Each structure stands twice: as C-alpha cells, then as structure tokens.
Backbone as CSV, one residue per row, in Angstrom:
resi,resn,N_x,N_y,N_z,CA_x,CA_y,CA_z,C_x,C_y,C_z
1,UNK,0.805,-1.209,0.000,0.000,0.000,0.000,0.841,1.262,0.000
2,UNK,2.141,1.139,-0.228,2.981,2.326,-0.205,2.524,3.348,-1.230
3,UNK,2.110,2.875,-2.405,1.692,3.811,-3.436,0.444,4.552,-3.026
4,UNK,-0.522,3.834,-2.463,-1.756,4.487,-2.047,-1.485,5.499,-0.953
5,UNK,-0.591,5.178,-0.036,-0.274,6.121,1.029,0.331,7.384,0.447
6,UNK,1.171,7.239,-0.582,1.770,8.411,-1.186,0.759,9.258,-1.928
7,UNK,-0.164,8.626,-2.655,-1.126,9.351,-3.460,-2.232,9.951,-2.599
8,UNK,-2.430,9.421,-1.412,-3.469,9.935,-0.525,-2.833,10.615,0.675
9,UNK,-1.797,11.394,0.424,-1.009,11.974,1.508,-1.473,13.371,1.874
10,UNK,-2.793,13.559,2.046,-3.302,14.876,2.417,-3.680,14.939,3.889
11,UNK,-2.920,14.227,4.705,-3.129,14.333,6.136,-3.790,13.122,6.757
12,UNK,-4.322,12.201,5.948,-4.979,11.034,6.513,-4.030,9.868,6.694
13,UNK,-2.834,9.968,6.172,-1.872,8.885,6.313,-1.221,8.894,7.684
14,UNK,-0.419,7.876,7.966,0.261,7.785,9.235,1.518,6.975,9.065
15,UNK,2.534,7.284,9.831,3.764,6.510,9.778,3.578,5.124,10.346
16,UNK,2.591,4.950,11.210,2.296,3.660,11.806,0.900,3.249,11.375
17,UNK,0.768,2.345,10.377,-0.552,1.982,9.885,-1.409,1.282,10.922
18,UNK,-0.825,0.752,11.989,-1.605,0.084,13.016,-2.204,1.058,14.022
19,UNK,-1.794,2.338,13.927,-2.302,3.314,14.884,-3.812,3.440,14.789
20,UNK,-4.339,3.442,13.544,-5.776,3.531,13.368,-6.493,2.354,13.990
21,UNK,-5.905,1.160,13.898,-6.506,-0.020,14.501,-6.542,0.100,16.016
22,UNK,-5.445,0.598,16.600,-5.359,0.658,18.059,-6.304,1.702,18.646
23,UNK,-6.412,2.849,17.971,-7.136,3.969,18.563,-8.609,4.008,18.220
24,UNK,-9.032,3.339,17.152,-10.367,3.542,16.607,-11.470,3.234,17.612
25,UNK,-11.347,2.136,18.342,-12.446,1.707,19.203,-12.178,1.962,20.679
26,UNK,-11.101,2.640,21.003,-10.788,2.898,22.403,-11.865,3.787,23.018
27,UNK,-12.560,3.259,24.004,-13.611,4.005,24.681,-14.858,4.200,23.863
28,UNK,-14.983,3.517,22.723,-16.119,3.711,21.836,-17.322,2.894,22.292
29,UNK,-18.541,3.334,21.972,-19.738,2.561,22.304,-19.809,1.275,21.496
30,UNK,-20.601,0.337,21.982,-20.686,-0.986,21.367,-21.088,-0.950,19.892
31,UNK,-22.089,-0.140,19.471,-22.442,-0.152,18.045,-21.274,0.228,17.128
32,UNK,-20.475,1.187,17.538,-19.329,1.572,16.717,-18.287,0.463,16.685
33,UNK,-18.027,-0.154,17.829,-17.056,-1.246,17.862,-17.506,-2.391,16.961
34,UNK,-18.806,-2.701,16.981,-19.325,-3.779,16.132,-19.208,-3.407,14.655
35,UNK,-19.478,-2.144,14.331,-19.379,-1.697,12.940,-17.944,-1.775,12.442
36,UNK,-16.986,-1.403,13.276,-15.578,-1.476,12.899,-15.129,-2.928,12.774
37,UNK,-15.562,-3.781,13.685,-15.201,-5.202,13.599,-15.682,-5.807,12.283
38,UNK,-16.865,-5.398,11.827,-17.373,-5.920,10.557,-16.507,-5.454,9.388
39,UNK,-16.023,-4.224,9.444,-15.118,-3.742,8.395,-13.827,-4.542,8.388
40,UNK,-13.294,-4.812,9.556,-12.031,-5.543,9.647,-12.155,-6.974,9.152
41,UNK,-13.350,-7.564,9.303,-13.541,-8.972,8.955,-13.995,-9.172,7.516
42,UNK,-14.293,-8.098,6.793,-14.834,-8.231,5.439,-13.822,-8.888,4.510
43,UNK,-14.313,-9.734,3.607,-13.477,-10.390,2.605,-13.725,-9.715,1.257
44,UNK,-12.654,-9.289,0.607,-12.758,-8.486,-0.600,-12.065,-9.167,-1.768
45,UNK,-12.348,-8.689,-2.980,-11.732,-9.294,-4.154,-10.224,-9.061,-4.125
46,UNK,-9.429,-10.010,-4.652,-7.978,-9.983,-4.453,-7.266,-8.816,-5.110
47,UNK,-7.869,-8.168,-6.095,-7.187,-7.045,-6.754,-7.168,-5.785,-5.900
48,UNK,-7.882,-5.799,-4.785,-7.976,-4.606,-3.947,-7.149,-4.807,-2.675
49,UNK,-6.134,-3.977,-2.522,-5.320,-3.969,-1.306,-5.879,-2.900,-0.382
50,UNK,-6.141,-3.274,0.849,-6.787,-2.353,1.771,-6.097,-2.405,3.130
51,UNK,-5.940,-1.249,3.738,-5.258,-1.140,5.020,-5.936,-0.070,5.871
52,UNK,-5.876,-0.212,7.201,-6.348,0.873,8.066,-5.398,2.057,7.995
53,UNK,-5.911,3.229,8.210,-5.099,4.433,8.244,-5.657,5.356,9.320
54,UNK,-4.901,6.361,9.673,-5.324,7.260,10.732,-6.552,8.039,10.297
55,UNK,-7.585,8.034,11.125,-8.839,8.711,10.793,-8.813,10.159,11.274
56,UNK,-9.526,11.050,10.577,-9.641,12.430,11.062,-10.373,12.473,12.391
57,UNK,-9.980,13.390,13.256,-10.506,13.413,14.624,-11.572,14.480,14.848
58,UNK,-11.796,15.344,13.877,-12.700,16.474,14.109,-14.061,16.315,13.457
59,UNK,-14.270,15.258,12.698,-15.522,15.107,11.979,-16.624,14.507,12.824
60,UNK,-16.244,13.711,13.821,-17.229,13.035,14.660,-16.522,12.555,15.927
61,UNK,-17.285,12.237,16.983,-16.643,11.732,18.200,-15.840,10.457,17.974
62,UNK,-16.287,9.617,17.026,-15.587,8.361,16.752,-15.449,8.197,15.236
63,UNK,-14.275,7.724,14.813,-14.028,7.568,13.382,-13.045,6.426,13.143
64,UNK,-13.219,5.776,12.010,-12.329,4.691,11.591,-12.130,4.828,10.090
65,UNK,-10.891,4.684,9.613,-10.595,4.939,8.206,-9.826,3.791,7.574
66,UNK,-10.115,3.563,6.309,-9.413,2.588,5.484,-8.957,3.273,4.204
67,UNK,-7.825,2.839,3.671,-7.407,3.284,2.345,-7.156,2.053,1.498
68,UNK,-7.375,2.202,0.204,-7.306,1.043,-0.687,-6.711,1.437,-2.017
69,UNK,-6.152,0.448,-2.693,-5.671,0.615,-4.061,-6.096,-0.605,-4.859
70,UNK,-6.547,-0.373,-6.078,-6.821,-1.462,-7.008,-5.516,-1.753,-7.739
71,UNK,-5.010,-2.968,-7.583,-3.659,-3.306,-8.013,-3.695,-4.393,-9.081
72,UNK,-2.910,-4.174,-10.132,-2.711,-5.172,-11.173,-1.210,-5.387,-11.292
73,UNK,-0.725,-6.488,-10.750,0.717,-6.724,-10.717,1.378,-5.717,-9.800
74,UNK,2.284,-4.914,-10.353,2.970,-3.885,-9.569,2.445,-2.490,-9.866
75,UNK,1.249,-2.389,-10.418,0.732,-1.089,-10.829,-0.629,-0.810,-10.204
76,UNK,-0.846,0.455,-9.849,-2.123,0.894,-9.278,-3.052,1.368,-10.388
77,UNK,-4.297,0.925,-10.359,-5.299,1.358,-11.321,-6.191,2.461,-10.770
78,UNK,-6.408,2.446,-9.459,-7.247,3.450,-8.799,-6.940,3.380,-7.312
79,UNK,-7.299,4.424,-6.589,-7.130,4.381,-5.140,-8.260,5.154,-4.470
80,UNK,-8.341,5.007,-3.160,-9.415,5.678,-2.447,-9.296,5.537,-0.950
81,UNK,-10.188,6.232,-0.268,-10.255,6.178,1.189,-11.714,6.116,1.607
82,UNK,-12.005,5.322,2.629,-13.355,5.216,3.191,-13.271,5.467,4.686
83,UNK,-14.103,6.387,5.183,-14.100,6.750,6.600,-15.474,6.484,7.188
84,UNK,-15.508,5.767,8.300,-16.738,5.536,9.057,-16.777,6.505,10.230
85,UNK,-17.836,7.304,10.293,-18.023,8.264,11.379,-19.182,7.816,12.260
86,UNK,-19.085,8.142,13.553,-20.168,7.794,14.474,-20.333,8.879,15.519
87,UNK,-21.559,9.349,15.660,-21.930,10.285,16.712,-23.096,9.663,17.470
88,UNK,-22.867,9.133,18.678,-23.937,8.446,19.406,-25.171,9.314,19.633
89,UNK,-25.001,10.627,19.669,-26.134,11.525,19.889,-26.925,11.760,18.612
90,UNK,-26.439,11.271,17.498,-27.099,11.517,16.222,-26.668,12.843,15.625
91,UNK,-26.964,13.007,14.353,-26.548,14.201,13.637,-27.674,14.588,12.689
92,UNK,-28.145,15.836,12.794,-29.290,16.266,11.993,-29.034,16.123,10.498
93,UNK,-27.845,16.523,10.049,-27.542,16.458,8.617,-27.449,15.019,8.122
94,UNK,-26.991,14.127,8.991,-26.875,12.726,8.602,-28.221,12.011,8.619
95,UNK,-29.123,12.450,9.506,-30.366,11.715,9.786,-30.043,10.314,10.307
96,UNK,-29.084,10.258,11.194,-28.654,8.998,11.787,-27.437,9.230,12.648
97,UNK,-26.890,8.155,13.194,-25.713,8.287,14.058,-24.430,7.812,13.382
98,UNK,-24.538,7.249,12.166,-23.369,6.814,11.402,-23.330,7.566,10.071
99,UNK,-22.124,7.723,9.545,-21.941,8.342,8.241,-20.713,7.731,7.588
100,UNK,-20.793,7.451,6.296,-19.657,6.984,5.517,-19.221,8.095,4.579
101,UNK,-17.914,8.347,4.533,-17.331,9.405,3.708,-16.251,8.776,2.844
102,UNK,-16.218,9.134,1.561,-15.264,8.487,0.672,-14.618,9.446,-0.313
103,UNK,-13.440,9.069,-0.733,-12.720,9.673,-1.852,-12.240,8.528,-2.736
104,UNK,-12.565,8.589,-4.034,-12.128,7.589,-5.008,-11.595,8.333,-6.221
105,UNK,-10.472,7.866,-6.790,-9.949,8.535,-7.965,-9.165,7.575,-8.854
106,UNK,-9.089,7.931,-10.140,-8.374,7.119,-11.122,-7.989,8.011,-12.291
107,UNK,-6.991,7.554,-13.060,-6.554,8.265,-14.251,-7.431,7.892,-15.440
108,UNK,-7.657,8.873,-16.345,-8.469,8.658,-17.536,-7.746,9.171,-18.767
109,UNK,-8.160,8.678,-19.913,-7.752,9.296,-21.161,-8.417,10.675,-21.253
110,UNK,-7.716,11.698,-21.739,-8.326,13.029,-21.840,-9.634,13.034,-22.624
111,UNK,-9.732,12.194,-23.670,-10.958,12.154,-24.461,-12.134,11.671,-23.618
112,UNK,-11.890,10.701,-22.762,-12.952,10.197,-21.894,-13.333,11.240,-20.858
113,UNK,-12.339,11.934,-20.332,-12.604,12.931,-19.294,-13.421,14.097,-19.823
114,UNK,-13.383,14.333,-21.140,-14.122,15.456,-21.714,-15.579,15.117,-22.006
115,UNK,-15.981,13.884,-21.789,-17.366,13.486,-22.030,-18.279,14.269,-21.079
116,UNK,-19.236,15.035,-21.586,-20.074,15.850,-20.706,-20.946,15.036,-19.760
117,UNK,-21.189,13.778,-20.072,-22.027,12.937,-19.218,-21.235,12.182,-18.155
118,UNK,-19.915,12.319,-18.167,-19.089,11.534,-17.254,-19.435,11.756,-15.780
119,UNK,-19.623,12.992,-15.303,-19.945,13.155,-13.877,-21.221,12.411,-13.466
120,UNK,-22.271,12.515,-14.274,-23.504,11.809,-13.950,-23.306,10.301,-13.944
121,UNK,-22.514,9.804,-14.909,-22.253,8.371,-14.972,-21.495,7.905,-13.728
122,UNK,-20.460,8.648,-13.337,-19.672,8.260,-12.165,-20.517,8.288,-10.891
123,UNK,-21.387,9.287,-10.757,-22.253,9.318,-9.569,-23.204,8.119,-9.569
124,UNK,-23.680,7.741,-10.740,-24.574,6.580,-10.816,-23.845,5.294,-10.454
125,UNK,-22.522,5.250,-10.689,-21.767,4.076,-10.264,-21.802,3.916,-8.750
126,UNK,-21.692,5.029,-8.025,-21.731,4.965,-6.569,-23.101,4.488,-6.081
127,UNK,-24.156,5.162,-6.521,-25.489,4.774,-6.060,-25.852,3.371,-6.562
128,UNK,-25.425,3.055,-7.781,-25.707,1.735,-8.315,-25.011,0.626,-7.547
129,UNK,-23.785,0.890,-7.082,-23.059,-0.113,-6.299,-23.777,-0.411,-4.991
130,UNK,-24.330,0.623,-4.357,-25.080,0.422,-3.119,-26.385,-0.318,-3.386
131,UNK,-27.086,0.082,-4.432,-28.372,-0.533,-4.743,-28.209,-1.978,-5.195
132,UNK,-27.097,-2.275,-5.884,-26.881,-3.632,-6.388,-26.784,-4.648,-5.257
133,UNK,-26.350,-4.210,-4.093,-26.257,-5.104,-2.939,-27.447,-4.951,-1.997
134,UNK,-28.469,-4.230,-2.443,-29.687,-4.107,-1.659,-29.535,-3.331,-0.376
135,UNK,-28.596,-2.385,-0.352,-28.323,-1.648,0.874,-29.269,-0.468,1.037
136,UNK,-29.667,-0.232,2.267,-30.516,0.907,2.585,-29.633,2.045,3.083
137,UNK,-29.816,3.220,2.495,-28.988,4.361,2.871,-29.784,5.640,2.633
138,UNK,-29.294,6.739,3.177,-29.982,8.008,3.004,-29.029,9.176,2.960
139,UNK,-29.568,10.350,2.654,-28.846,11.619,2.648,-27.539,11.563,1.863
140,UNK,-27.550,11.015,0.632,-26.302,10.998,-0.143,-25.956,12.395,-0.646
141,UNK,-24.681,12.694,-0.682,-24.210,13.958,-1.243,-22.779,13.781,-1.716
142,UNK,-22.343,14.644,-2.646,-20.970,14.519,-3.094,-20.685,15.312,-4.347
143,UNK,-19.476,15.140,-4.855,-19.023,15.821,-6.062,-18.254,14.844,-6.936
144,UNK,-18.301,15.087,-8.236,-17.467,14.377,-9.202,-16.633,15.436,-9.915
145,UNK,-15.325,15.295,-9.855,-14.417,16.318,-10.377,-13.518,15.725,-11.448
146,UNK,-13.392,16.456,-12.563,-12.444,16.094,-13.604,-11.298,17.090,-13.574
147,UNK,-10.079,16.586,-13.614,-8.907,17.464,-13.613,-7.966,17.035,-14.724
148,UNK,-7.367,18.012,-15.395,-6.429,17.719,-16.465,-5.093,18.400,-16.223
149,UNK,-4.006,17.736,-16.619,-2.660,18.286,-16.459,-1.953,18.277,-17.799
150,UNK,-1.311,19.401,-18.140,-0.462,19.516,-19.323,0.940,19.897,-18.861
151,UNK,1.943,19.289,-19.455,3.308,19.420,-18.968,4.143,20.273,-19.927
152,UNK,5.036,21.097,-19.344,5.834,22.024,-20.129,7.289,22.009,-19.657
153,UNK,8.168,22.623,-20.458,9.570,22.710,-20.090,10.205,21.343,-19.970
154,UNK,10.867,21.119,-18.836,11.550,19.853,-18.623,10.617,18.666,-18.538
155,UNK,9.303,18.912,-18.387,8.322,17.821,-18.300,7.518,17.673,-19.591
156,UNK,7.912,18.382,-20.650,7.099,18.453,-21.863,6.952,17.117,-22.583
157,UNK,7.814,16.153,-22.276,7.711,14.857,-22.938,6.578,14.008,-22.367
158,UNK,6.080,14.387,-21.212,4.972,13.628,-20.630,3.680,13.923,-21.378
159,UNK,2.876,12.897,-21.615,1.587,13.137,-22.280,0.607,13.806,-21.316
160,UNK,-0.387,14.519,-21.827,-1.406,15.090,-20.954,-2.068,14.000,-20.108
161,UNK,-2.437,14.364,-18.895,-3.048,13.406,-17.971,-4.371,13.967,-17.467
162,UNK,-5.351,13.089,-17.314,-6.655,13.473,-16.782,-7.027,12.522,-15.653
163,UNK,-7.714,13.067,-14.665,-8.089,12.288,-13.486,-9.547,12.540,-13.152
164,UNK,-10.227,11.478,-12.743,-11.594,11.593,-12.233,-11.551,11.352,-10.730
165,UNK,-12.311,12.143,-9.991,-12.314,12.036,-8.533,-13.750,12.112,-8.037
166,UNK,-14.133,11.155,-7.214,-15.453,11.130,-6.598,-15.282,11.339,-5.097
167,UNK,-15.912,12.380,-4.582,-15.994,12.614,-3.142,-17.462,12.512,-2.751
168,UNK,-17.771,11.682,-1.779,-19.175,11.456,-1.459,-19.335,11.037,0.000
169,UNK,-20.559,11.163,0.475,-20.901,10.658,1.803,-22.359,10.229,1.794
170,UNK,-22.681,9.287,2.660,-24.052,8.804,2.781,-24.242,8.206,4.171
171,UNK,-25.502,8.054,4.559,-25.845,7.513,5.872,-26.285,6.057,5.726
172,UNK,-25.516,5.106,6.250,-25.956,3.705,6.213,-27.051,3.482,7.245
173,UNK,-28.145,2.884,6.835,-29.235,2.656,7.774,-28.837,1.618,8.814
174,UNK,-29.245,1.862,10.039,-28.853,1.009,11.155,-29.767,-0.200,11.264
175,UNK,-29.168,-1.327,11.637,-29.913,-2.558,11.799,-30.084,-2.912,13.260
176,UNK,-30.008,-4.193,13.559,-30.174,-4.662,14.930,-29.101,-4.076,15.827
177,UNK,-29.503,-3.609,16.999,-28.558,-3.031,17.939,-28.018,-1.687,17.502
178,UNK,-28.668,-1.070,16.505,-28.193,0.223,16.034,-26.920,0.148,15.225
179,UNK,-26.614,-1.025,14.640,-25.366,-1.232,13.899,-25.670,-1.352,12.405
180,UNK,-25.087,-0.527,11.551,-25.276,-0.674,10.105,-24.465,-1.846,9.559
181,UNK,-24.840,-2.301,8.387,-24.141,-3.414,7.737,-22.898,-2.858,7.034
182,UNK,-21.892,-2.530,7.820,-20.708,-1.873,7.263,-19.919,-2.776,6.327
183,UNK,-19.948,-4.087,6.553,-19.213,-4.994,5.662,-19.768,-4.921,4.244
184,UNK,-21.093,-4.874,4.113,-21.700,-4.790,2.790,-21.470,-3.423,2.155
185,UNK,-21.466,-2.360,2.965,-21.166,-1.038,2.429,-19.719,-0.988,1.945
186,UNK,-18.814,-1.640,2.663,-17.425,-1.703,2.217,-17.316,-2.476,0.904
187,UNK,-18.046,-3.574,0.797,-18.015,-4.350,-0.440,-18.541,-3.523,-1.616
188,UNK,-19.589,-2.737,-1.382,-20.120,-1.871,-2.434,-19.102,-0.813,-2.835
189,UNK,-18.418,-0.258,-1.839,-17.383,0.738,-2.125,-16.262,0.122,-2.953
190,UNK,-15.899,-1.108,-2.643,-14.870,-1.790,-3.433,-15.367,-2.082,-4.848
191,UNK,-16.671,-2.344,-5.002,-17.238,-2.486,-6.344,-17.034,-1.196,-7.134
192,UNK,-17.267,-0.059,-6.474,-17.058,1.232,-7.132,-15.594,1.418,-7.512
193,UNK,-14.690,1.095,-6.601,-13.258,1.205,-6.895,-12.883,0.358,-8.107
194,UNK,-13.354,-0.886,-8.124,-13.031,-1.780,-9.231,-13.607,-1.253,-10.539
195,UNK,-14.803,-0.681,-10.460,-15.457,-0.180,-11.661,-14.715,1.016,-12.248
196,UNK,-14.333,1.956,-11.398,-13.633,3.131,-11.899,-12.228,2.763,-12.383
197,UNK,-11.687,1.650,-11.888,-10.382,1.166,-12.343,-10.474,0.437,-13.675
198,UNK,-11.695,0.090,-14.101,-11.867,-0.616,-15.360,-11.836,-2.118,-15.253
199,UNK,-11.957,-2.670,-14.025,-11.972,-4.116,-13.861,-13.333,-4.677,-14.240
200,UNK,-13.389,-5.916,-14.695,-14.687,-6.543,-14.966,-15.425,-6.792,-13.664
201,UNK,-16.746,-6.938,-13.713,-17.514,-7.192,-12.494,-17.091,-8.494,-11.837
202,UNK,-17.186,-8.525,-10.510,-16.777,-9.708,-9.768,-17.729,-10.873,-9.992
203,UNK,-19.015,-10.574,-10.135,-20.009,-11.632,-10.307,-20.179,-11.967,-11.779
204,UNK,-20.043,-13.234,-12.175,-20.215,-13.612,-13.587,-21.603,-13.252,-14.085
205,UNK,-21.666,-12.709,-15.294,-22.946,-12.409,-15.898,-23.575,-11.115,-15.448
206,UNK,-22.875,-10.321,-14.658,-23.423,-9.045,-14.211,-23.202,-8.001,-15.296
207,UNK,-24.221,-7.770,-16.110,-24.101,-6.847,-17.239,-24.391,-5.415,-16.843
208,UNK,-24.694,-5.180,-15.568,-25.055,-3.826,-15.142,-23.839,-2.937,-14.976
209,UNK,-22.651,-3.526,-14.974,-21.432,-2.753,-14.745,-20.879,-2.252,-16.066
210,UNK,-20.691,-0.955,-16.179,-20.068,-0.337,-17.345,-18.748,0.258,-16.889
211,UNK,-17.633,-0.252,-17.399,-16.318,0.198,-16.964,-15.828,1.333,-17.847
212,UNK,-14.608,1.756,-17.625,-13.998,2.832,-18.395,-13.025,2.233,-19.414
213,UNK,-13.480,1.879,-20.619,-12.593,1.231,-21.581,-11.483,2.124,-22.084
214,UNK,-11.645,3.439,-21.955,-10.642,4.356,-22.485,-9.767,4.949,-21.415
215,UNK,-9.786,4.386,-20.232,-9.001,4.964,-19.157,-7.522,4.813,-19.451
216,UNK,-6.713,5.727,-18.914,-5.269,5.685,-19.129,-4.694,4.423,-18.501
217,UNK,-3.580,3.968,-18.995,-2.936,2.773,-18.471,-2.599,2.913,-17.011
218,UNK,-2.378,1.798,-16.313,-2.106,1.825,-14.881,-0.887,2.638,-14.538
219,UNK,-0.919,3.185,-13.334,0.168,4.034,-12.853,1.214,3.197,-12.134
220,UNK,2.485,3.496,-12.355,3.566,2.743,-11.711,3.528,2.967,-10.224
221,UNK,3.800,1.928,-9.457,3.784,2.023,-7.996,5.139,2.449,-7.500
C-alpha cells in the first residue's frame, strides 16, 4: 500500500498503519465497535489492497478509516479512502448516528474525461453499487471532479493526464442493535473502486457494470 499512502497523503496517512486499529475503538460505544469489527472482517476481491489508516478526529466523536488501491501486478489502477463516522447523539444532517465518507480517484484518457455525461455516470456508479447489494442508505451527497494536467519545459515529454475524482458521503441505515451493515457497504465501495479502475464485475454475468474502456494505463507504484 505504499503507493496508495503516497497518493493519498493529504493528512490522513500515518507513519504507523496500526495506529488507526489501536485507537479507533478505544472508549467507543458498542455499536461503533461492532461496525468497525465488521469492516475488519470483510473479505474483498484480491485485486484490492486495503489497510487501516489514521482517521480524522474532528468530523465526529468516533471515526475509523481505510485506504485502498486497485492493483494489477505492480501497478495501481485506482485508489481511495473510506471513513466511518459515528456520533452516538445523532446528527441532523446525517439523519442517523453513522456516516460513511469516501474519496475515489483514477486516471483517464483526456478524451474520456471530456465526455459531458461523465460526472452523472460516475455518480450513478456509486449509487448503483449500493443498490446492487440491496443496501438501505440516506442523505447521499458529493461531487465528481475532472482534472487535467499539461506538462511544459523539462516535463514536456509527458503526455497530458486526466483524473476523475469522486468525493461522497451517505448515511448507512442502522440494523439490529443500532449497527449498520458496514461490511456490505465496504463491499459496495470496493465495487465502485473496481469499476472506476476498469476491472470486470466480480459476479459472472453481471451486465449492469459499465467500466472505463478508455481509461489511461495503470500508474507505476
């Protein structure tokens, strides 16, 4: 996960990747501990490398964070971060006591990035991934951003690069004991990561997944 840590180095990383594991549930209420345990126990497709990372401390009384990279051999296809927030008193904006926050990004061909429908398509991938697993959620919000880079001077030999970035949050509905099905939400998030990376769907015969056939080649780790 060294590559993902480098690419997601905006303050959520840590020199000790186990720090997030040690601190996340210290003094936390039972529903949060159960939700985190489900994240830790989830089984994911082998192309996705996932590790705990230090969670932000100001967004909620309790937080747990994971970072992931979609890996093909020694190359990263996409990366992202998923943060579980918990406020036992509830939160008006969330309409619940849990919230999931995510950042997902991948490189694209400039021609694909210029498609005017791309933001709507990428947002539908997120909601579609949740719906495909029958998950109940509410209050979704987020942004889809396209960014392009052109290189000059000593970097002029590099081809133009384009990136798609999805930032989103949603409220997972709570089940028995006030605990949301965080393992299934994590699996849906990994479906989104795989989709934006251009991987085929994990389930045979699932024609609902539309990948990015024109995305730029994988990035060196």
